[in-house]
mmCIF file of C-alpha atoms in Angstrom:
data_model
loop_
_atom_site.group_PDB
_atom_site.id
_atom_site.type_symbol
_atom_site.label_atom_id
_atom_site.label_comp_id
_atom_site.label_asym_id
_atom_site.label_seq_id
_atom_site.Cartn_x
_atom_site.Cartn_y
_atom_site.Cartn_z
ATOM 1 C CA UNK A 1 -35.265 6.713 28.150
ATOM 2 C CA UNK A 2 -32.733 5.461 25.304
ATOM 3 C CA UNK A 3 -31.797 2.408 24.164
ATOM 4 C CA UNK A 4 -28.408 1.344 24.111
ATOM 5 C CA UNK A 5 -27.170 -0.711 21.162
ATOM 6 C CA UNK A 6 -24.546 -2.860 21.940
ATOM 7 C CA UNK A 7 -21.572 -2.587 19.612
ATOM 8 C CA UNK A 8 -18.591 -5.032 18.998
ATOM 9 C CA UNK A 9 -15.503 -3.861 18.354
ATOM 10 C CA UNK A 10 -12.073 -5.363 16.981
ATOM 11 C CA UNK A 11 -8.963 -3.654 15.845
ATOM 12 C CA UNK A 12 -6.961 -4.205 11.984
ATOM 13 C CA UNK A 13 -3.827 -3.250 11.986
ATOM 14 C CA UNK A 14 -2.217 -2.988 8.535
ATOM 15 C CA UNK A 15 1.381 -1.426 8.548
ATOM 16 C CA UNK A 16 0.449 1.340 10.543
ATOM 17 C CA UNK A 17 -2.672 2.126 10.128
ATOM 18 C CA UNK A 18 -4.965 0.661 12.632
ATOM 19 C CA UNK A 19 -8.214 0.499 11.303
ATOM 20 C CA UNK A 20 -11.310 -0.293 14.587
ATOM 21 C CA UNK A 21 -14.095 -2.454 13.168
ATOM 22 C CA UNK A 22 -17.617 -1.893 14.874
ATOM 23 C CA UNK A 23 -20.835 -3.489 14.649
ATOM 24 C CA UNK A 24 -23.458 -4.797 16.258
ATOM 25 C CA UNK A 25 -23.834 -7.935 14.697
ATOM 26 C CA UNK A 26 -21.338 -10.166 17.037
ATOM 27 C CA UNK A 27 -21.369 -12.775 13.998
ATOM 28 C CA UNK A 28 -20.102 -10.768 11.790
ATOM 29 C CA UNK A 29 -17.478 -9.933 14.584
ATOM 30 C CA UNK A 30 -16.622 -13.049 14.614
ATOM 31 C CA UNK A 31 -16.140 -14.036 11.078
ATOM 32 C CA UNK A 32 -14.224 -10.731 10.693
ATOM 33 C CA UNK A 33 -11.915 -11.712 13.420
ATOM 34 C CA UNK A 34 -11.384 -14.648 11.869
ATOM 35 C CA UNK A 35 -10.075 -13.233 8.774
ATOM 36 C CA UNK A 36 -8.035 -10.535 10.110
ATOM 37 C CA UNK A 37 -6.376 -12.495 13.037
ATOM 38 C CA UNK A 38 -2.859 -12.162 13.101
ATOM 39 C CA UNK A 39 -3.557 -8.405 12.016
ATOM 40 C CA UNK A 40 -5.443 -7.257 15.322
ATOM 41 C CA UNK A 41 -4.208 -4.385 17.505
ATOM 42 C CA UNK A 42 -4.496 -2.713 20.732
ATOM 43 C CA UNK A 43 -3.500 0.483 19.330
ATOM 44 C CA UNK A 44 -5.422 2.830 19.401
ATOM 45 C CA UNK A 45 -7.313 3.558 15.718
ATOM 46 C CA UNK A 46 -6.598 5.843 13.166
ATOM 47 C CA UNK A 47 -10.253 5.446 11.233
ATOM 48 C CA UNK A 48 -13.099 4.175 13.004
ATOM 49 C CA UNK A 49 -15.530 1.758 10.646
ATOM 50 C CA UNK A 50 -19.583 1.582 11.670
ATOM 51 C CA UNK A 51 -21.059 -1.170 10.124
ATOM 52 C CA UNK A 52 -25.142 -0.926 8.692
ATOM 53 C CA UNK A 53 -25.238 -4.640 7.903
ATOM 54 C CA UNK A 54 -27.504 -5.526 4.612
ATOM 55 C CA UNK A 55 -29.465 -8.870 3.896
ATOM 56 C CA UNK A 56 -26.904 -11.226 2.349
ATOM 57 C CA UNK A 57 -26.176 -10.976 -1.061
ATOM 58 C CA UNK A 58 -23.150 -12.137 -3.578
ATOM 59 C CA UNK A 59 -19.940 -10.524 -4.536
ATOM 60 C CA UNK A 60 -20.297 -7.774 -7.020
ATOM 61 C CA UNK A 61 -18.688 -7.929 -10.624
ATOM 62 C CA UNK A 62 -19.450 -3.925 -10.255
ATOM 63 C CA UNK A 63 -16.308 -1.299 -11.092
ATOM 64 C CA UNK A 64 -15.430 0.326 -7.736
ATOM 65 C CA UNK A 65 -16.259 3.891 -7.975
ATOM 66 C CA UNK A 66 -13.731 6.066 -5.330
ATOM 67 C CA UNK A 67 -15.093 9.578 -5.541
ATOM 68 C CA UNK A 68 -15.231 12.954 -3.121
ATOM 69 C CA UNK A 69 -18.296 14.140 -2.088
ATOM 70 C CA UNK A 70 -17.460 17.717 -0.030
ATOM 71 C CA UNK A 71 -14.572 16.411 2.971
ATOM 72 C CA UNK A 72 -15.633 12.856 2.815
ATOM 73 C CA UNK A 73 -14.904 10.351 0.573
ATOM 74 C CA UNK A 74 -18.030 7.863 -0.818
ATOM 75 C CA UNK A 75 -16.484 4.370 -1.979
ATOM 76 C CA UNK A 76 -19.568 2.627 -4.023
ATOM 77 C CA UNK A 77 -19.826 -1.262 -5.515
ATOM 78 C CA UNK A 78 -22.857 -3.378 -5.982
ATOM 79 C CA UNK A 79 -22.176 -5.077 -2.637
ATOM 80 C CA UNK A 80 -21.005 -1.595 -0.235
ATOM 81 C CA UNK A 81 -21.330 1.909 -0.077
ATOM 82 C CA UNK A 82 -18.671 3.291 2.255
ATOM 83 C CA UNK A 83 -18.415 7.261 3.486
ATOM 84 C CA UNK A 84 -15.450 8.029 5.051
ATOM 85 C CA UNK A 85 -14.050 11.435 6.795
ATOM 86 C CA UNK A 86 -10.443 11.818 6.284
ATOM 87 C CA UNK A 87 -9.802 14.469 8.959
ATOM 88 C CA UNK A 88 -12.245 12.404 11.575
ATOM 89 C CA UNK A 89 -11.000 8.936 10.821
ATOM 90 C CA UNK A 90 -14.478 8.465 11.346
ATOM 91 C CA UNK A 91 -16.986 6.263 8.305
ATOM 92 C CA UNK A 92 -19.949 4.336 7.932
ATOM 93 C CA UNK A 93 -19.792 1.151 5.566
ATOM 94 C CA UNK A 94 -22.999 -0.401 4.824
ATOM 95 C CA UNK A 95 -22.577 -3.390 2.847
ATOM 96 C CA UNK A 96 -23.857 -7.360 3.314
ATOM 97 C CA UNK A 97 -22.056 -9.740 5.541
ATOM 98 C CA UNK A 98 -19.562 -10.856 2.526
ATOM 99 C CA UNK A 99 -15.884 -10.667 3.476
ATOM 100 C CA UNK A 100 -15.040 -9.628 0.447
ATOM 101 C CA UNK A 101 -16.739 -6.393 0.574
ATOM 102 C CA UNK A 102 -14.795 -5.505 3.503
ATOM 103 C CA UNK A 103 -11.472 -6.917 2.026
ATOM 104 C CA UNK A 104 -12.951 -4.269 -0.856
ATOM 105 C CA UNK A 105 -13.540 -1.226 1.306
ATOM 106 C CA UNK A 106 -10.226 -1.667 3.318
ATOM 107 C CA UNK A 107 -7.893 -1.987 0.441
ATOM 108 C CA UNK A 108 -10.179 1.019 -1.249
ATOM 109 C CA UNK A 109 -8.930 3.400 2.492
ATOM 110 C CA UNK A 110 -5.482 1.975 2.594
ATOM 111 C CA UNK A 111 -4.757 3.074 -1.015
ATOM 112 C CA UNK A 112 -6.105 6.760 0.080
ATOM 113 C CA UNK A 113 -4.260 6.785 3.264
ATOM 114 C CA UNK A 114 -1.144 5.053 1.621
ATOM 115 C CA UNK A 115 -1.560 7.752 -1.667
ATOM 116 C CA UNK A 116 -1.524 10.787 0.803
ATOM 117 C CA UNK A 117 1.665 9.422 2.711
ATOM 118 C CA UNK A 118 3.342 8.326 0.004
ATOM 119 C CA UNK A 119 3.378 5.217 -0.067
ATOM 120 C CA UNK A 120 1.340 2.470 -2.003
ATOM 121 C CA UNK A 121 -0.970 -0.949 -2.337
ATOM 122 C CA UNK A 122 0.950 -3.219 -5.209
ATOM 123 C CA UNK A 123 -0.648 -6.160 -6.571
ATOM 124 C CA UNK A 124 2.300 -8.414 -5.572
ATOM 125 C CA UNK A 125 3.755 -11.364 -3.779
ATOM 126 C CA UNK A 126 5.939 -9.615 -1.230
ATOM 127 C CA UNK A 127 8.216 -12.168 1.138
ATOM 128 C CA UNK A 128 10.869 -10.861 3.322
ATOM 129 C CA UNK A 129 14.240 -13.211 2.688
ATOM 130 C CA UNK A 130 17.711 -13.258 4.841
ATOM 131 C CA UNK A 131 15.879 -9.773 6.626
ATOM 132 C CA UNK A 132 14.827 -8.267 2.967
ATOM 133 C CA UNK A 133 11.304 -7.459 1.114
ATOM 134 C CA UNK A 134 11.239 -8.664 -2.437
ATOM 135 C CA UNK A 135 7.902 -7.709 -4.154
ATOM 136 C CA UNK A 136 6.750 -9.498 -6.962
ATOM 137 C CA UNK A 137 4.471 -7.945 -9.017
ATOM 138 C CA UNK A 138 2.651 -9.089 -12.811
ATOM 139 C CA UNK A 139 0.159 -9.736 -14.394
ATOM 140 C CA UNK A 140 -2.870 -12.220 -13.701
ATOM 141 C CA UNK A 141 -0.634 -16.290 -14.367
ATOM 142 C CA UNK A 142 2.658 -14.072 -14.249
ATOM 143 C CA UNK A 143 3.641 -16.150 -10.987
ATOM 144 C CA UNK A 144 3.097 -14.032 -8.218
ATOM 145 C CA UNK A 145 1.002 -16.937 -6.140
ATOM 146 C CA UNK A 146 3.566 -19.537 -7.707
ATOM 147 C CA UNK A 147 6.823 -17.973 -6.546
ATOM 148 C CA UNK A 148 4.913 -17.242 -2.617
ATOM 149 C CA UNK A 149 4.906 -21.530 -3.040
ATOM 150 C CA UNK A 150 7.714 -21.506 -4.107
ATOM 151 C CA UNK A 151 10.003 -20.051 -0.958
ATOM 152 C CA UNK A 152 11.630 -21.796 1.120
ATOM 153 C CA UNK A 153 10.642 -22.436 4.632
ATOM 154 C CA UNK A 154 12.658 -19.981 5.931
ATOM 155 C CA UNK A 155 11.061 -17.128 3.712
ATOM 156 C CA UNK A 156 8.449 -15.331 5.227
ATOM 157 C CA UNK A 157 5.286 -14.557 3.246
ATOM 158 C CA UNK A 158 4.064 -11.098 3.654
ATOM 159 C CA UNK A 159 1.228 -11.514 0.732
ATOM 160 C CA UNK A 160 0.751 -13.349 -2.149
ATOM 161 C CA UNK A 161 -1.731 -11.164 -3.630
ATOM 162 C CA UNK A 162 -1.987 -7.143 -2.265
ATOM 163 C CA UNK A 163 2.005 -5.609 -1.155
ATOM 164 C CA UNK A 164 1.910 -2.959 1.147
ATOM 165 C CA UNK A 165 4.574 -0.690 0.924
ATOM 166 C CA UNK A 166 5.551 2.546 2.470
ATOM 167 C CA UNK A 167 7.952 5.180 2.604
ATOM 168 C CA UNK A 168 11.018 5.691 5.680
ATOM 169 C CA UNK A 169 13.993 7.743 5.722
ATOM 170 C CA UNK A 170 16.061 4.832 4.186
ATOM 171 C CA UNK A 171 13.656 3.906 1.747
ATOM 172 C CA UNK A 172 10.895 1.767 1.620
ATOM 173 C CA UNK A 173 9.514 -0.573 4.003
ATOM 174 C CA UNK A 174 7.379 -3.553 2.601
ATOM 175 C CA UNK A 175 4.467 -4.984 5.710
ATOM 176 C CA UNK A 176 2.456 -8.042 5.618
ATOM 177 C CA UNK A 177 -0.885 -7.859 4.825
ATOM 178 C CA UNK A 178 -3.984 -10.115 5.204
ATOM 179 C CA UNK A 179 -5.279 -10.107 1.583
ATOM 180 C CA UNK A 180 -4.982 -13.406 0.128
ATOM 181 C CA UNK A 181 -4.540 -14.684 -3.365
ATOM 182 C CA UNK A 182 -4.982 -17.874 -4.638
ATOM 183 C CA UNK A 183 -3.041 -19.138 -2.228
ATOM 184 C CA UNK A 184 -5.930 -18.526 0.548
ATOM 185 C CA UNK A 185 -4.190 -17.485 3.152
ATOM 186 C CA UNK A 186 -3.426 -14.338 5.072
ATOM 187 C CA UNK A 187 0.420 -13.227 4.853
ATOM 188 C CA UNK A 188 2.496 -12.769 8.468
ATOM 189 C CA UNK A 189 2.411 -9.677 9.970
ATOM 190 C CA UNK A 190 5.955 -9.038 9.198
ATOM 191 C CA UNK A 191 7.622 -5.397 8.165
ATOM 192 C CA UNK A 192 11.433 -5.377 6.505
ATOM 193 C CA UNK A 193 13.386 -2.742 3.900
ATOM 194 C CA UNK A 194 12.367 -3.177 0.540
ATOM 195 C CA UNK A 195 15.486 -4.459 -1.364
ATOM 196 C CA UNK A 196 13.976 -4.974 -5.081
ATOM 197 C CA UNK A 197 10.632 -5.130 -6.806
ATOM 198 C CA UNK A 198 10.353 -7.941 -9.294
ATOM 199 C CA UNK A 199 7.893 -8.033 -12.252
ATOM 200 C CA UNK A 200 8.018 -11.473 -12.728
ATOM 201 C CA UNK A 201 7.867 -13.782 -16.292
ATOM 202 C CA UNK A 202 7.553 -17.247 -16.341
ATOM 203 C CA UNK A 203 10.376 -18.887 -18.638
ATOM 204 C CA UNK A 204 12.702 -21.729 -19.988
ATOM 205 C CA UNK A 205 15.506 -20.188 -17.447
ATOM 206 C CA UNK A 206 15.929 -18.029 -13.878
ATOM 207 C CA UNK A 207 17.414 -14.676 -15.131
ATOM 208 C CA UNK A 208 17.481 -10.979 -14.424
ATOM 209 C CA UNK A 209 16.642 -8.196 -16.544
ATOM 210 C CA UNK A 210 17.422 -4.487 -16.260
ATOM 211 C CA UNK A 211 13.992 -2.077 -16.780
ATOM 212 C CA UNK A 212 14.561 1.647 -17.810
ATOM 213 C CA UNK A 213 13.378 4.061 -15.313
ATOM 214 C CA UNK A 214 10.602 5.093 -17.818
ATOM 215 C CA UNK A 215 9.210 1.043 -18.453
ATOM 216 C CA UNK A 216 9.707 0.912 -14.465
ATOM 217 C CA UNK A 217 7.383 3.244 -13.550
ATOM 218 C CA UNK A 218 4.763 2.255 -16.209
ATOM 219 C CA UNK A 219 4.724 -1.474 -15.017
ATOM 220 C CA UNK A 220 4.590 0.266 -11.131
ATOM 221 C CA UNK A 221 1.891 2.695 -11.957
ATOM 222 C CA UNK A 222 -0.240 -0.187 -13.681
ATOM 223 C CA UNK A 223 0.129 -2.443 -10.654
ATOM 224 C CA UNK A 224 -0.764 -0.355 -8.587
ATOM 225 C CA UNK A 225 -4.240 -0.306 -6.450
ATOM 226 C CA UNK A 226 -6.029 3.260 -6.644
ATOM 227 C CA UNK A 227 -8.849 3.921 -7.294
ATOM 228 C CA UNK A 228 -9.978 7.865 -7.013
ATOM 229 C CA UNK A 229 -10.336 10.085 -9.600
ATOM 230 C CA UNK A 230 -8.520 12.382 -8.064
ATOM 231 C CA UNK A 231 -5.716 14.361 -9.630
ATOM 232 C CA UNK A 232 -3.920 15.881 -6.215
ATOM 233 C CA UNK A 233 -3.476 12.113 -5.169
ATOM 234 C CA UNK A 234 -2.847 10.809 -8.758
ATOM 235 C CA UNK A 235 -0.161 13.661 -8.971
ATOM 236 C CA UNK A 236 1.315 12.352 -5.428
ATOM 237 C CA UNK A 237 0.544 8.708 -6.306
ATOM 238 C CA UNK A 238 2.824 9.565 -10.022
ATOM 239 C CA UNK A 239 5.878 11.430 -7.499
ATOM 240 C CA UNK A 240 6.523 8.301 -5.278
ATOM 241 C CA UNK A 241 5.846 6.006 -8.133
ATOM 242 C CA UNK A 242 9.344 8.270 -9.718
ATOM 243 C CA UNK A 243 10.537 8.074 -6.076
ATOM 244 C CA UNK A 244 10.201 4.421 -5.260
ATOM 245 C CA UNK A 245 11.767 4.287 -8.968
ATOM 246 C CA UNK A 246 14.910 5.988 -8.261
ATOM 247 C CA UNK A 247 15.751 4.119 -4.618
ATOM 248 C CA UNK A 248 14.587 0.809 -5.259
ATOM 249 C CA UNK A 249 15.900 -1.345 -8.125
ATOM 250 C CA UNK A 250 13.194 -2.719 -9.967
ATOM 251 C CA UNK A 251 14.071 -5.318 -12.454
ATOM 252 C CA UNK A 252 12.062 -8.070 -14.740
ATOM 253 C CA UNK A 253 12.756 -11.728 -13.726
ATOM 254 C CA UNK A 254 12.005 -14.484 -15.722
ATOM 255 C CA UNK A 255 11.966 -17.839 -13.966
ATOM 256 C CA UNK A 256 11.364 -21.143 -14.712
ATOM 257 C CA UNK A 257 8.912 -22.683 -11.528
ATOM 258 C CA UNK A 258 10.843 -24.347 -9.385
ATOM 259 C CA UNK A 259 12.944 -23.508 -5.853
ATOM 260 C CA UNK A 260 16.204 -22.345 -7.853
ATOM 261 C CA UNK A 261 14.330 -19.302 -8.701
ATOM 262 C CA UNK A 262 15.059 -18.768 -4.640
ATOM 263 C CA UNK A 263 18.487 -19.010 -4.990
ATOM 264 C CA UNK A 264 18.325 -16.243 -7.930
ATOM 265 C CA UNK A 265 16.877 -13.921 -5.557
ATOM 266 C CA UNK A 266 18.924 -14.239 -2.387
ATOM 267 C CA UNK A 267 22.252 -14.060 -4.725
ATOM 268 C CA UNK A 268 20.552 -10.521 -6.213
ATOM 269 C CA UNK A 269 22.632 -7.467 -5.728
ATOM 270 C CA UNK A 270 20.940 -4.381 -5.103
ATOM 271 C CA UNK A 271 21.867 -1.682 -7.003
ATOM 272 C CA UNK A 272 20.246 1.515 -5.561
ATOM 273 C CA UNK A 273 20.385 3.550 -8.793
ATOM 274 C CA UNK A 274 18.258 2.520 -11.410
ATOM 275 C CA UNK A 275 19.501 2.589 -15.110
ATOM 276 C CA UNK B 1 -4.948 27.432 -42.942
ATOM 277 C CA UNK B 2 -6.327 27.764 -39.083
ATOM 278 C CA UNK B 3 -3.571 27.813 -36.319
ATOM 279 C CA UNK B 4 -4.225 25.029 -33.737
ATOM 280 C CA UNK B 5 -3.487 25.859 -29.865
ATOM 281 C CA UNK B 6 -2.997 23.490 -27.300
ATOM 282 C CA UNK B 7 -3.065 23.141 -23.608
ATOM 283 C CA UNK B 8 -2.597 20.514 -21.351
ATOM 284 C CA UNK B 9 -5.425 19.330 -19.400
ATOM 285 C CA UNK B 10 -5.791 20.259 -15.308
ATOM 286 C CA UNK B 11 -6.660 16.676 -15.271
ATOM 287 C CA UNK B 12 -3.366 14.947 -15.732
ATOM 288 C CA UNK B 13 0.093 14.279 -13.866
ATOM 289 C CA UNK B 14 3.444 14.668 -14.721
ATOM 290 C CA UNK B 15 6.777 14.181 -14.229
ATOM 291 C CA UNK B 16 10.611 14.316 -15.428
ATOM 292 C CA UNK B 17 11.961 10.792 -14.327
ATOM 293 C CA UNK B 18 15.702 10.434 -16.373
ATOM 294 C CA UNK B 19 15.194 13.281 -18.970
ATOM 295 C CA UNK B 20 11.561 11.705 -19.771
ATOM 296 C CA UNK B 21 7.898 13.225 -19.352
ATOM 297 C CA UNK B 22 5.631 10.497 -17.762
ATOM 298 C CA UNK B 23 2.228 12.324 -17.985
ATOM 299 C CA UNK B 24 -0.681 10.174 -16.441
ATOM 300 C CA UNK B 25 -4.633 10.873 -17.020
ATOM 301 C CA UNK B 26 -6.323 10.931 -13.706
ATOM 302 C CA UNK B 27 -9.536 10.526 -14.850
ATOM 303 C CA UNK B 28 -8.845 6.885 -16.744
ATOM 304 C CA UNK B 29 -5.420 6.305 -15.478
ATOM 305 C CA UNK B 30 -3.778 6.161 -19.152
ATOM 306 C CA UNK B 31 -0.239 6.642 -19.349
ATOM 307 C CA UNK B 32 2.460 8.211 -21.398
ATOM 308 C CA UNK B 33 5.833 8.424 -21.796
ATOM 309 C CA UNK B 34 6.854 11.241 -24.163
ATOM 310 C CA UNK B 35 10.092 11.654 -25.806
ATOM 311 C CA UNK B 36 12.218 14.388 -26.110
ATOM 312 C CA UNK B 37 10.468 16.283 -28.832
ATOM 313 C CA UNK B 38 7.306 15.304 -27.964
ATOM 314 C CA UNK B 39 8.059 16.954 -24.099
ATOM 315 C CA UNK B 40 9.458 19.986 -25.906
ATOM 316 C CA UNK B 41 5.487 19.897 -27.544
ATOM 317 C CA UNK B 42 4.115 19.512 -24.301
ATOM 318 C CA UNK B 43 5.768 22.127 -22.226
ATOM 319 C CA UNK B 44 5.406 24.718 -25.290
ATOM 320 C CA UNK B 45 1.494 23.984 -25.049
ATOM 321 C CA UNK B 46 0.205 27.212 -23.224
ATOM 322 C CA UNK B 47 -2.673 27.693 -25.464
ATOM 323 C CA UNK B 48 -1.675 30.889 -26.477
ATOM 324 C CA UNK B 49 1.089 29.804 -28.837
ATOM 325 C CA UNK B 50 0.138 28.193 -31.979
ATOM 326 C CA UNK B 51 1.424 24.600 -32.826
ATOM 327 C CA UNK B 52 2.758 25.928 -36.173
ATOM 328 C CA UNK B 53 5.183 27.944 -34.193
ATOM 329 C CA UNK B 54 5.724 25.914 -30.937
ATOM 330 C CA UNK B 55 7.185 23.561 -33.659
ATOM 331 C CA UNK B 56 9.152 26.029 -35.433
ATOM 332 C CA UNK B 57 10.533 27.151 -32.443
ATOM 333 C CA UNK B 58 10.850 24.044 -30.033
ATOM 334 C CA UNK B 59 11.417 21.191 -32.613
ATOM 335 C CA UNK B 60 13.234 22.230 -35.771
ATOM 336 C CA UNK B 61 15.453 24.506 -33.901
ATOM 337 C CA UNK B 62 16.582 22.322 -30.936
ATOM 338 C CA UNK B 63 16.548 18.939 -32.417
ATOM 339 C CA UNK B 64 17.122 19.720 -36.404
ATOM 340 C CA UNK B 65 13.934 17.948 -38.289
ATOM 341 C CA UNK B 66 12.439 18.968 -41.481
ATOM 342 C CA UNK B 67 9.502 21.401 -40.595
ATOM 343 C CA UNK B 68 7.077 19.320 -42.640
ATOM 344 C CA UNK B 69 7.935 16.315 -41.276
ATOM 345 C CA UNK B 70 7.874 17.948 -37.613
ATOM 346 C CA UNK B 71 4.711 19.604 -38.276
ATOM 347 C CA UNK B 72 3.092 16.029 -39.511
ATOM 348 C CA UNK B 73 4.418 14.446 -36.257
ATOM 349 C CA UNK B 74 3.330 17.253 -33.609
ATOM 350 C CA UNK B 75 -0.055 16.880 -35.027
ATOM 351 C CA UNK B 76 -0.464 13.329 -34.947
ATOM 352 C CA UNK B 77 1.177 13.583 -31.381
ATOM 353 C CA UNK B 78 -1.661 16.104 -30.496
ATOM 354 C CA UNK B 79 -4.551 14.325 -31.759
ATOM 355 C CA UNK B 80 -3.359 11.096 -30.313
ATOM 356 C CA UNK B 81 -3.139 12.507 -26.367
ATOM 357 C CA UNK B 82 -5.684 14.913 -27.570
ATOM 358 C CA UNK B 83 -7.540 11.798 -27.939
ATOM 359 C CA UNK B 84 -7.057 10.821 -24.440
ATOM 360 C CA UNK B 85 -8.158 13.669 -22.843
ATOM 361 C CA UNK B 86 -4.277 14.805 -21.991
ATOM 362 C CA UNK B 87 -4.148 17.831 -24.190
ATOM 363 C CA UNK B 88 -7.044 20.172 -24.973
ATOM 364 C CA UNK B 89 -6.965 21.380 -29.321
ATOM 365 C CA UNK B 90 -8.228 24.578 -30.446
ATOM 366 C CA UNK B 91 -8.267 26.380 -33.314
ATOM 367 C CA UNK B 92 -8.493 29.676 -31.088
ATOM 368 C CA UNK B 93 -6.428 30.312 -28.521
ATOM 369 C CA UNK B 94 -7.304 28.929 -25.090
ATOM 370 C CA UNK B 95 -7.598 30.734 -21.425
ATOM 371 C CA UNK B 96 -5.354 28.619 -19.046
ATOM 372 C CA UNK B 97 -6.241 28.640 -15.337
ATOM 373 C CA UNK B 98 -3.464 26.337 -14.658
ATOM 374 C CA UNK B 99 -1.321 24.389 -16.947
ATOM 375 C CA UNK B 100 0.159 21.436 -14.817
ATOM 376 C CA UNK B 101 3.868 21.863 -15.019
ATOM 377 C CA UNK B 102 6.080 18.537 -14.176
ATOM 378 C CA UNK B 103 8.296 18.150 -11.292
#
């Protein structure tokens, strides 16, 4: 006679990857539902995630360490240990009940996925404007959270914290995404043509800066999540940063905080080739 | 004086992006952008030709600098991304299996 285990079940879908969530610990369902809502999907998965549940235990200060091991790939942190099967979809997370693990181990298979199709996770504010995607990318204080405050009410926030950005025949398409910064709350799930990345400055005055293609890619490829020692994807990861380069512009603004810096940004004028 | 030979390591990433090399490491993620000469260095480094006459050859010839002063750049140039893992130093030459080329 067997046992049957029951197993709960909820769909993330982020830009197109649809990512099914399963566990047997309806809790954890819950709280998990909770923090992807807005981001859930009928579609049918791309990767299925098993859950092995540990006791609960704190975030870990722990590098990530993104490494294969034969066709799988083993994502390891203090707090989760993650195998995943690229040509299955299929993996098996175990981790404790902390939502940032999971926040940990999806952003750690979206870069891969991302990487391999040529796209990318940015550590920026992204916010689609007048039908646009701006990104807005820095470092830690360079104003990504303050600029997402910043927008008008007619702006929609796609992220404050984690841009999610991906390749079409036109260019590049910025999505939504659920991972919060410090503004604490999950972007909309919202898609629109990337018009210009930002690496923002804060400043006495709004103004905007040409990059050269070389500085450009530097700031990109430093912003940029990834994690795998890997050089086939670090090769492809280099080739769309060039890519993304060459059809987006990518500029530095400076801005002083307050809702002008809006009215910088709708007035910018793409250029499509960079200097 | 020994000859020093230099490869570039299977580890890295490159790539032409407006006439400059951006070679990446991706074991640590560093980053480079090279200049003219020094991507004239870096494509010459097959570890079969020595650095003395990659130099001769690459450097003085295409972009007219004194060979002493060339010679003292190229090797602080290779120790520095020699440093980083990006290109491997010898003072024999050195069996390639597969020099990354840039695209």
């Amino acid at each position: 006679m067997s046992v049957g285990i029951q197993k709960w079940e909820c769909v993330v879908k982020i830009g197109e990857i649809a990512i099914a969530l399963r566990t047997d610990n309806q809790r954890f369902l819950e709280a998990l539902s909770q923090r992807y809502a807005g981001f859930h999907s009928s579609s049918q998965p791309d990767v299925v995630l098993d859950f092995d549940l540990t006791d609960n235990g704190p975030v870990s200060d722990d590098d990530v360490r993104v490494r294969r091991d034969g066709k799988d790939w083993l994502f390891e942190r203090g707090d989760f240990q993650a195998r995943w099967d690229p040509l299955t979809g299929r993996g098996l997370v175990r981790q404790n009940p902390n939502p940032y693990a999971l926040d940990s181990v999806l952003r750690i298979l979206h870069s891969l996925v991302l990487t391999a199709r040529g796209g990318f996770l940015l550590h920026a504010a992204s916010a689609i404007c007048d039908g646009q995607a701006y990104l807005f990318s820095g470092v830690s204080g360079a104003g990504k959270t303050t600029i997402a405050r910043l927008a008008p009410d007619s702006v929609t926030l796609l992220t404050d914290e984690i841009s999610y950005v991906r390749p079409n025949p036109a260019g590049y398409l910025a999505h939504g995404t659920p991972f919060a910064g410090e503004l604490a709350k999950a972007g909309e799930n919202a898609v629109a043509p990337v018009s210009a990345l930002f690496f923002l400055e804060k400043g006495p005055d709004n103004r905007v800066d040409d990059l050269p293609s070389a500085e450009a890619v530097r700031r990109l490829m430093r912003n940029i999540l990834f994690f795998a020692e890997d050089r086939e994807l670090v090769e492809k990861l280099l080739a769309t940063a060039c890519n993304f380069v060459e059809k987006v512009p990518v500029r530095r603004l400076t801005f002083y905080p307050d809702s002008r810096v809006w009215d910088e940004i709708r007035n910018f004028e793409s250029v499509p080739i960079h200097a | 004086m020994p000859e020093t030979y230099i490869t570039r390591s299977s580890a890295i990433a490159a790539r032409m992006l407006a006439g400059e090399m951006m070679v990446m490491n991706s074991m640590d993620s560093t980053f480079f952008t090279l200049n003219e000469v020094a991507t004239a260095i870096w494509q010459a480094a097959d570890g079969r030709t020595p650095l003395r006459e990659i130099v001769r050859s690459q450097v003085c010839e295409q972009f007219d600098i004194d060979a002493d002063q060339a010679q003292t750049d190229a090797e602080q140039f290779v120790s520095e991304l020699s440093q980083h893992g990006i290109l491997l130093v010898s003072d024999q030459p050195i069996p390639t299996t597969r020099a990354p080329e840039a695209r």
